[in-house]
Coordinates of C-alpha atoms in Angstrom, one line a residue:
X1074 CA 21.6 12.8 -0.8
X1075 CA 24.8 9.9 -1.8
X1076 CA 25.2 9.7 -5.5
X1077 CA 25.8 6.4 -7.2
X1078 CA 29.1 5.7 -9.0
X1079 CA 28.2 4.9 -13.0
X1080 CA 29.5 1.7 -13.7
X1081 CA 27.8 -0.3 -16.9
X1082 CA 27.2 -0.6 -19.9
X1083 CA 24.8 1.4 -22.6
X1084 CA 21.5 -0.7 -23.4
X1085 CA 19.1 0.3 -25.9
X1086 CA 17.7 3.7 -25.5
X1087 CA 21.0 4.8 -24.4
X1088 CA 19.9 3.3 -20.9
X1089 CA 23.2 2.9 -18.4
X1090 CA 23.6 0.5 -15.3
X1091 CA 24.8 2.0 -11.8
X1092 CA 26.1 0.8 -8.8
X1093 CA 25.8 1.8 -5.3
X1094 CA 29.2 3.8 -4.3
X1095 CA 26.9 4.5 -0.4
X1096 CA 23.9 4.0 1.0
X1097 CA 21.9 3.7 4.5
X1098 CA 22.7 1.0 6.8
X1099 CA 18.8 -0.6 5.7
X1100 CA 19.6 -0.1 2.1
X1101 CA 23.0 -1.6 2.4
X1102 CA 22.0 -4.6 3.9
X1103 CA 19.2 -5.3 1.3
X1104 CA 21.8 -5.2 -1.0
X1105 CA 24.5 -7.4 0.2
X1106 CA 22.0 -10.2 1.5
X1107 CA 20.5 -9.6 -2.2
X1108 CA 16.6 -10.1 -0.9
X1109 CA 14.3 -6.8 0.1
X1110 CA 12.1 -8.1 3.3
X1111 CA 8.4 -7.0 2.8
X1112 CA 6.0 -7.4 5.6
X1113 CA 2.6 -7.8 4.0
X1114 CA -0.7 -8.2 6.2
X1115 CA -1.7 -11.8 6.4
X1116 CA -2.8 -14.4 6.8
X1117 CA -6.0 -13.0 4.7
X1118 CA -6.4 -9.9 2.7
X1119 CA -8.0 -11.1 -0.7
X1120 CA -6.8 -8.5 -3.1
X1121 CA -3.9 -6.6 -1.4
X1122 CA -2.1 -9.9 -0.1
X1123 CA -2.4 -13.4 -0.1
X1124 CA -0.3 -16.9 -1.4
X1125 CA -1.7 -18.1 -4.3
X1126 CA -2.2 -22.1 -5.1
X1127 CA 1.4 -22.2 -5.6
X1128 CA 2.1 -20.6 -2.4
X1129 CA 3.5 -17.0 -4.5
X1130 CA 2.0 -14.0 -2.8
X1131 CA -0.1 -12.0 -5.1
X1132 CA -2.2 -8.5 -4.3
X1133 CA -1.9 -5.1 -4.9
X1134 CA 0.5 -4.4 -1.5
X1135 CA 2.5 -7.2 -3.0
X1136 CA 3.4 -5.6 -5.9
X1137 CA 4.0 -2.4 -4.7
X1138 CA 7.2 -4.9 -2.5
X1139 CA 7.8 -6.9 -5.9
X1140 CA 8.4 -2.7 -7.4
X1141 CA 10.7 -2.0 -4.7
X1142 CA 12.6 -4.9 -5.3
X1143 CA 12.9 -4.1 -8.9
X1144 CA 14.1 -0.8 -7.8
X1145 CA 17.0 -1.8 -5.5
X1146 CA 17.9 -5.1 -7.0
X1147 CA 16.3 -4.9 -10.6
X1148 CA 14.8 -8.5 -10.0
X1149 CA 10.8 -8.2 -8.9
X1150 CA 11.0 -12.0 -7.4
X1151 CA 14.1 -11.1 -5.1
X1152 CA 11.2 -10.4 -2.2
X1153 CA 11.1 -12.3 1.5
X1154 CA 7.3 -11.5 2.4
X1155 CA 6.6 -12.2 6.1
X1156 CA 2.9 -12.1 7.3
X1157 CA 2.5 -9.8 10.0
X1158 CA -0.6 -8.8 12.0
X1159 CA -1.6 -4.9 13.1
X1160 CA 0.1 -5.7 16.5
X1161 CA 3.4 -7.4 15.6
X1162 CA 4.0 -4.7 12.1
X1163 CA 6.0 -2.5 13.9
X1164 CA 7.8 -4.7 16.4
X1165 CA 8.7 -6.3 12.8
X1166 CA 9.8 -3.2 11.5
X1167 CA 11.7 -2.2 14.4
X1168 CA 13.7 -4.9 14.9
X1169 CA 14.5 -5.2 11.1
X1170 CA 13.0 -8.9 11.1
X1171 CA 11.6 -6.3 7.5
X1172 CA 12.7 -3.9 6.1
X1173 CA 9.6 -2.5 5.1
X1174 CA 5.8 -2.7 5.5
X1175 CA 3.3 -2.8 2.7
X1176 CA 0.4 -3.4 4.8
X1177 CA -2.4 -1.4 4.8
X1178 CA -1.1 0.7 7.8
X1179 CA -2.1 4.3 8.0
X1180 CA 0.1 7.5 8.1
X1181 CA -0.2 9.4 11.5
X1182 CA 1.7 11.4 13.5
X1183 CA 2.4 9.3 16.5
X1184 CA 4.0 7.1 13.9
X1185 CA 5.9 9.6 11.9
X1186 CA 7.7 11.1 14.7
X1187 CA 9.5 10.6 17.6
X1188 CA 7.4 8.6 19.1
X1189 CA 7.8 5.3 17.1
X1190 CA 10.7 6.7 14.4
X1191 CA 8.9 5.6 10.9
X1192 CA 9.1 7.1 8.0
X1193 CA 5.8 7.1 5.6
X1194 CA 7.3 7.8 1.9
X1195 CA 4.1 7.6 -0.3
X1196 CA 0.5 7.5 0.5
X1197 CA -0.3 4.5 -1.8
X1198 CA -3.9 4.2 -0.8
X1199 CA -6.7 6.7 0.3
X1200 CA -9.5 4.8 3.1
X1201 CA -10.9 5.5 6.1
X1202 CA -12.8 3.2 8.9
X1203 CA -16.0 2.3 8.0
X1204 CA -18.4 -0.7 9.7
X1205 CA -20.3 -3.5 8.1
X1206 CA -23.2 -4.9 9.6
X1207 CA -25.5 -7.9 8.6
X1208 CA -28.5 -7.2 6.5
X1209 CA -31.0 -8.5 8.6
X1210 CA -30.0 -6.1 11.3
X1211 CA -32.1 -3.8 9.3
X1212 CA -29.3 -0.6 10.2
X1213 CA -28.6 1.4 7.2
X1214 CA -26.5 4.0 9.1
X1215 CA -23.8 3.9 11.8
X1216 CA -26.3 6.9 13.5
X1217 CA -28.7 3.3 14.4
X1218 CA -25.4 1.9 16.3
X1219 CA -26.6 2.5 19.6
X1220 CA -25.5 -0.3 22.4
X1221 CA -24.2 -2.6 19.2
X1222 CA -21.4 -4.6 19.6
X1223 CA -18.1 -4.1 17.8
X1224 CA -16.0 -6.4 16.4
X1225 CA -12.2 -4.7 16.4
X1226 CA -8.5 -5.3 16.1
X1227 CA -6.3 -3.7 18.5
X1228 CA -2.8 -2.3 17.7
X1229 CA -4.5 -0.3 15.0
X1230 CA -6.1 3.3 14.7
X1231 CA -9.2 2.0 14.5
X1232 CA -10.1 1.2 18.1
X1233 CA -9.4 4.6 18.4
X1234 CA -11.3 6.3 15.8
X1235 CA -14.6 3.9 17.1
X1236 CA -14.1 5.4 20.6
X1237 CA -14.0 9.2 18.8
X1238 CA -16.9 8.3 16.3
X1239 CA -19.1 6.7 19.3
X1240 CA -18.4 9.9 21.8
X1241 CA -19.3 12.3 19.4
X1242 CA -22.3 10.9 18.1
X1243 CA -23.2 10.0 21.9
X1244 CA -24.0 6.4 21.8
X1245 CA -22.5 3.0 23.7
X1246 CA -21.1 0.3 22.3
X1247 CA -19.0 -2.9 23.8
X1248 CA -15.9 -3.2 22.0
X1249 CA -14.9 -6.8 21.0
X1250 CA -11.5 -7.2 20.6
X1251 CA -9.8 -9.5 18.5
X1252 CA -6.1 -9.8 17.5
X1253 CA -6.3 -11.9 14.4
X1254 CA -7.8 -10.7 11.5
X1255 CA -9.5 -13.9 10.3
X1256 CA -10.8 -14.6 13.7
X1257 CA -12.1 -11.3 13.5
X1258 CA -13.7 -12.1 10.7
X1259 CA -15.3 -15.0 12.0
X1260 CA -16.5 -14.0 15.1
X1261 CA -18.2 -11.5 13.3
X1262 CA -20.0 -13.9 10.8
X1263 CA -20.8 -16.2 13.5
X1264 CA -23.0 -13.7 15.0
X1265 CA -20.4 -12.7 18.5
X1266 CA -20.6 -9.0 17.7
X1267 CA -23.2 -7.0 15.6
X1268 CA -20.6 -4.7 13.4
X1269 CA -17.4 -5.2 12.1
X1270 CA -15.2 -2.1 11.4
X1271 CA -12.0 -1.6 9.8
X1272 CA -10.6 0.3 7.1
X1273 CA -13.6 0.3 4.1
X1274 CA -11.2 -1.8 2.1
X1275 CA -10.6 -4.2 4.6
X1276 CA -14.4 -5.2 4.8
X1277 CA -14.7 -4.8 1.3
X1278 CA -11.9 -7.8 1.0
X1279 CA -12.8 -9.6 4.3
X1280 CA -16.5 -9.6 3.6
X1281 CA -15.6 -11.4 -0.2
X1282 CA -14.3 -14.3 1.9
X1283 CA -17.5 -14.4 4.8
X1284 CA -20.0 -17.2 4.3
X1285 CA -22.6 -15.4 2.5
X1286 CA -21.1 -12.0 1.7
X1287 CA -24.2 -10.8 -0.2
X1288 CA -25.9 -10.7 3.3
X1289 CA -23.8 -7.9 4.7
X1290 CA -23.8 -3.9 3.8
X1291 CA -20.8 -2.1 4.6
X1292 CA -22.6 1.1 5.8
X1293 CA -21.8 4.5 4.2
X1294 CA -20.3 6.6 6.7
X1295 CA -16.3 6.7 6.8
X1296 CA -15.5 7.6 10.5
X1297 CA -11.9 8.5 9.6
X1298 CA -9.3 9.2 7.3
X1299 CA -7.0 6.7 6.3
X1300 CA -3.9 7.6 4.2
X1301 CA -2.5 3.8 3.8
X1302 CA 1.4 3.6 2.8
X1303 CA 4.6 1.7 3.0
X1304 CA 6.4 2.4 5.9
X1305 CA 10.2 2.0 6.8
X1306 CA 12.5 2.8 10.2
X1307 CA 14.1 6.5 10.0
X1308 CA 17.4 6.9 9.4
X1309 CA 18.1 5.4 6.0
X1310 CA 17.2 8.5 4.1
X1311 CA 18.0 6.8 0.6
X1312 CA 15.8 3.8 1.1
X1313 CA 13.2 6.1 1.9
X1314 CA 13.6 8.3 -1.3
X1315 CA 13.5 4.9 -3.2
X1316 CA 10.2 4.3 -1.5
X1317 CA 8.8 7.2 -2.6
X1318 CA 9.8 7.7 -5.8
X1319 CA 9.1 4.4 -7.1
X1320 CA 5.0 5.3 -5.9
X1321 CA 5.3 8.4 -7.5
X1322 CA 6.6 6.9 -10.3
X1323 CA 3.8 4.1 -10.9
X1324 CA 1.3 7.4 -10.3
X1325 CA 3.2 9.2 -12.7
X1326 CA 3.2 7.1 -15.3
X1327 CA -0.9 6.9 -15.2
X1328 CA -0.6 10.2 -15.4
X1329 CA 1.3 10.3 -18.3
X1330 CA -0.5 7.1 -20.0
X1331 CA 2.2 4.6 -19.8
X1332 CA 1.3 0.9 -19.6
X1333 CA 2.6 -2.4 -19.6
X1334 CA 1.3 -2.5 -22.9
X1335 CA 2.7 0.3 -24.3
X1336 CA 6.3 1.3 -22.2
X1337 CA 8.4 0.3 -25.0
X1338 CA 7.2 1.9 -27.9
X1339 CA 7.0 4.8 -25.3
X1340 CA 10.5 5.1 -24.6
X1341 CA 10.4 5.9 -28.0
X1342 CA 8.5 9.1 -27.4
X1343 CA 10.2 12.8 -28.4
X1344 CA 8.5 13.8 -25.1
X1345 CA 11.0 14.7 -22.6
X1346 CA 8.9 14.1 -20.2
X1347 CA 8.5 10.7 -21.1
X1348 CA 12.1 10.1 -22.1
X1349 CA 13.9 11.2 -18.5
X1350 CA 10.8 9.2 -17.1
X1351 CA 12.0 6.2 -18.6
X1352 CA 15.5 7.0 -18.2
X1353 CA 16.1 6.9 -21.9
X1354 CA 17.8 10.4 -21.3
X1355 CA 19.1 11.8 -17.6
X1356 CA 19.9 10.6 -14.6
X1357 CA 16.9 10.3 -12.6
X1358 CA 17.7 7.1 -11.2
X1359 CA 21.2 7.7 -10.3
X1360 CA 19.6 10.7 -8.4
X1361 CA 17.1 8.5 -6.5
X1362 CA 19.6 5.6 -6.3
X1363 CA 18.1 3.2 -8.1
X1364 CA 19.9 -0.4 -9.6
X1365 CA 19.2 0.8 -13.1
X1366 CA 18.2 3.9 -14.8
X1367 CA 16.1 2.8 -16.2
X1368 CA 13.9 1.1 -13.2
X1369 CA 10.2 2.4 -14.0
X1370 CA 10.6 1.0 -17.5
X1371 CA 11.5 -2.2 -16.1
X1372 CA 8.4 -1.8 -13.0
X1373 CA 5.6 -0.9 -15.5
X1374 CA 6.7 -3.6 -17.8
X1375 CA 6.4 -6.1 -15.5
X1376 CA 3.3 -4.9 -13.1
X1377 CA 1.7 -1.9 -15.2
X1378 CA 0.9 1.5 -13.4
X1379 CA -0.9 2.2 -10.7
X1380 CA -4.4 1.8 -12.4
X1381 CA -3.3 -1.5 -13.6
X1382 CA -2.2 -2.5 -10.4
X1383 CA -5.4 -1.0 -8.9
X1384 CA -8.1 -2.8 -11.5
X1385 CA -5.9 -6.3 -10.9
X1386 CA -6.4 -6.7 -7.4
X1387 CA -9.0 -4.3 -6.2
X1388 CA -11.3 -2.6 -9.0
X1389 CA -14.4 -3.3 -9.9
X1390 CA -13.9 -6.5 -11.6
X1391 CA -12.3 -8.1 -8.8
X1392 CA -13.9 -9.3 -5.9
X1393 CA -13.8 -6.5 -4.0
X1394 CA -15.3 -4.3 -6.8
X1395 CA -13.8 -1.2 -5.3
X1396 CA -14.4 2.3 -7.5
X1397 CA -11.2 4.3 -7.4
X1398 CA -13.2 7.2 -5.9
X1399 CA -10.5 9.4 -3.9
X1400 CA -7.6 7.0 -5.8
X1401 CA -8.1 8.4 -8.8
X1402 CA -5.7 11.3 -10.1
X1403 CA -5.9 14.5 -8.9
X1404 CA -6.3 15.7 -12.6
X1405 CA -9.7 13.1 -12.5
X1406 CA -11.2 14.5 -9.0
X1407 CA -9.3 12.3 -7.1
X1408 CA -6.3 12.5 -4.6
X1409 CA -3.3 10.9 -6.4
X1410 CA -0.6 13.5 -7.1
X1411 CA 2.8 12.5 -7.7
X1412 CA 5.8 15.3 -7.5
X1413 CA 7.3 16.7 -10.9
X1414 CA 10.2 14.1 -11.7
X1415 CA 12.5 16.4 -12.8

């Protein structure tokens, strides 16, 4: 890993600015045009990513970017987010129209290797497919899906996991593919197909926006595993390690009960724990290569962590209502486990 050159001046808490002395070619160009490039699902995923009223984006994916930006550039608003779809994410990526995705797009192998050349830093999201289906179908179960038609998006892993999940169980269905998520979602409450499956958070978000969405079940059954995370282009080894460790850090400090509310009087703290967390002592952020030392101080002041990112835009009073479930800490039966920052 490049090191950082120390530069700045001592702020309270003994906290020191650095400067980049090298970087990736990715991470060096977010820096001298002075803007991160997010690509963010769109045009509408109530609670992960959407403009608000005054045309700011807003969701949970959002600020997970906004974080990023903090990190690199220490200024949350100095974010480009560019709407992409499931089919034109990577081409985005690829061609560095962004720089990186923070939109709902699962981890898998094709993706992670040689085949497509991303790298997947941080699982920031546990899901998996799952189908919704109008109440007055009477269906309770996917097992009742026999010869149903299927609303789906291609370009994902989902029109792959409803082939597996339909072969296996030994029943038909005609696939109905649609490119654009809110014509998806349309078609679907128009009546055009009978089911509509996606990731369980996806329904949860696109059913809050359908006509009626108290007449629709999402059904129980998850037909896949979905670990959902940002995702850059290899070869910029320091923008990924940025990536990471700035999810890891917003788990962390849930983990080690640091809020927005609290992360001053916290830097405080005689924990040491706390203290190199916060960069109040150490040089964690020099090591990941962050603009300040102090970065997560300045991220959880502004957004929170993770759980008050989470109960924002997805929890269960939101919209969406979504329980944490598997997104809750390892150390509370879930799967969120951040690496020891030390």
């Amino acid at each position: 890993m490049r090191y950082f050159k120390l530069i700045g001046a001592i702020f309270a808490f003994g906290v020191t600015a650095v400067a980049p002395a090298e970087a990736g070619a990715t991470l060096d160009a977010i820096r001298q045009r002075g803007v991160l490039r997010c690509g963010v699902q769109a045009p509408s995923n109530p609670g992960f990513g959407v403009p608000d009223s005054q045309g700011k984006w807003q969701g949970f994916n959002v600020e997970i970017c906004r974080a990023f930006a903090v990190a690199i550039l220490n200024d949350p608003d100095k974010v480009e987010f560019t709407p992409v779809t499931s089919q034109s994410r990577f081409p985005a990526l690829s061609s560095g129209e962004v720089d990186v995705l923070s939109s709902n797009t699962t981890w898998t192998l094709s993706r992670d290797t040689n085949i497509n050349r991303f790298n997947f830093p941080a699982v920031v999201f546990y899901d998996g497919n799952a189908m919704m289906v109008p109440k007055r179908l009477n269906v309770t179960s996917a097992a009742q899906l026999d010869g149903a038609t299927v609303c789906v998006q291609p370009g994902s892993t989902t029109e792959l996991n409803l082939s597996d999940f339909f072969r296996r169980s030994n029943m038909k269905y005609t696939p109905v593919v649609i490119a654009d998520i809110d014509e998806t979602r349309r078609s679907y409450d128009s009546g055009r197909c009978d089911v509509f499956v996606s990731d369980f958070s996806q329904l949860a978000a696109q059913r809050s926006i359908l006509a009626k969405p108290a007449d629709h079940l999402i059904l129980p059954e998850r037909i896949s595993k979905e670990p959902l995370g940002p995702a850059v282009r290899q070869g910029d080894e320091e923008l990924t390690n940025i990536v990471a460790w700035t999810v890891f850090g917003l788990i962390e400090a849930e983990e080690l009960g640091i809020t927005k509310a609290n992360v001053d009087a916290m830097a405080a703290s005689t924990d040491p724990r706390i203290r190199r967390f916060l960069g109040v002592e150490g040089n964690l952020g020099e090591a990941v290569g962050t603009a300040k030392l102090d970065y997560m101080r300045t991220i959880i002041r502004q957004f929170g962590n993770y759980a008050e990112i989470y109960d924002r835009h997805l929890g269960p009073q939101t919209p969406l209502g979504l329980e944490r479930g598997q997104n809750r800490l390892w150390n509370q039966g879930g799967l969120l486990y951040a690496p020891p920052q030390r």
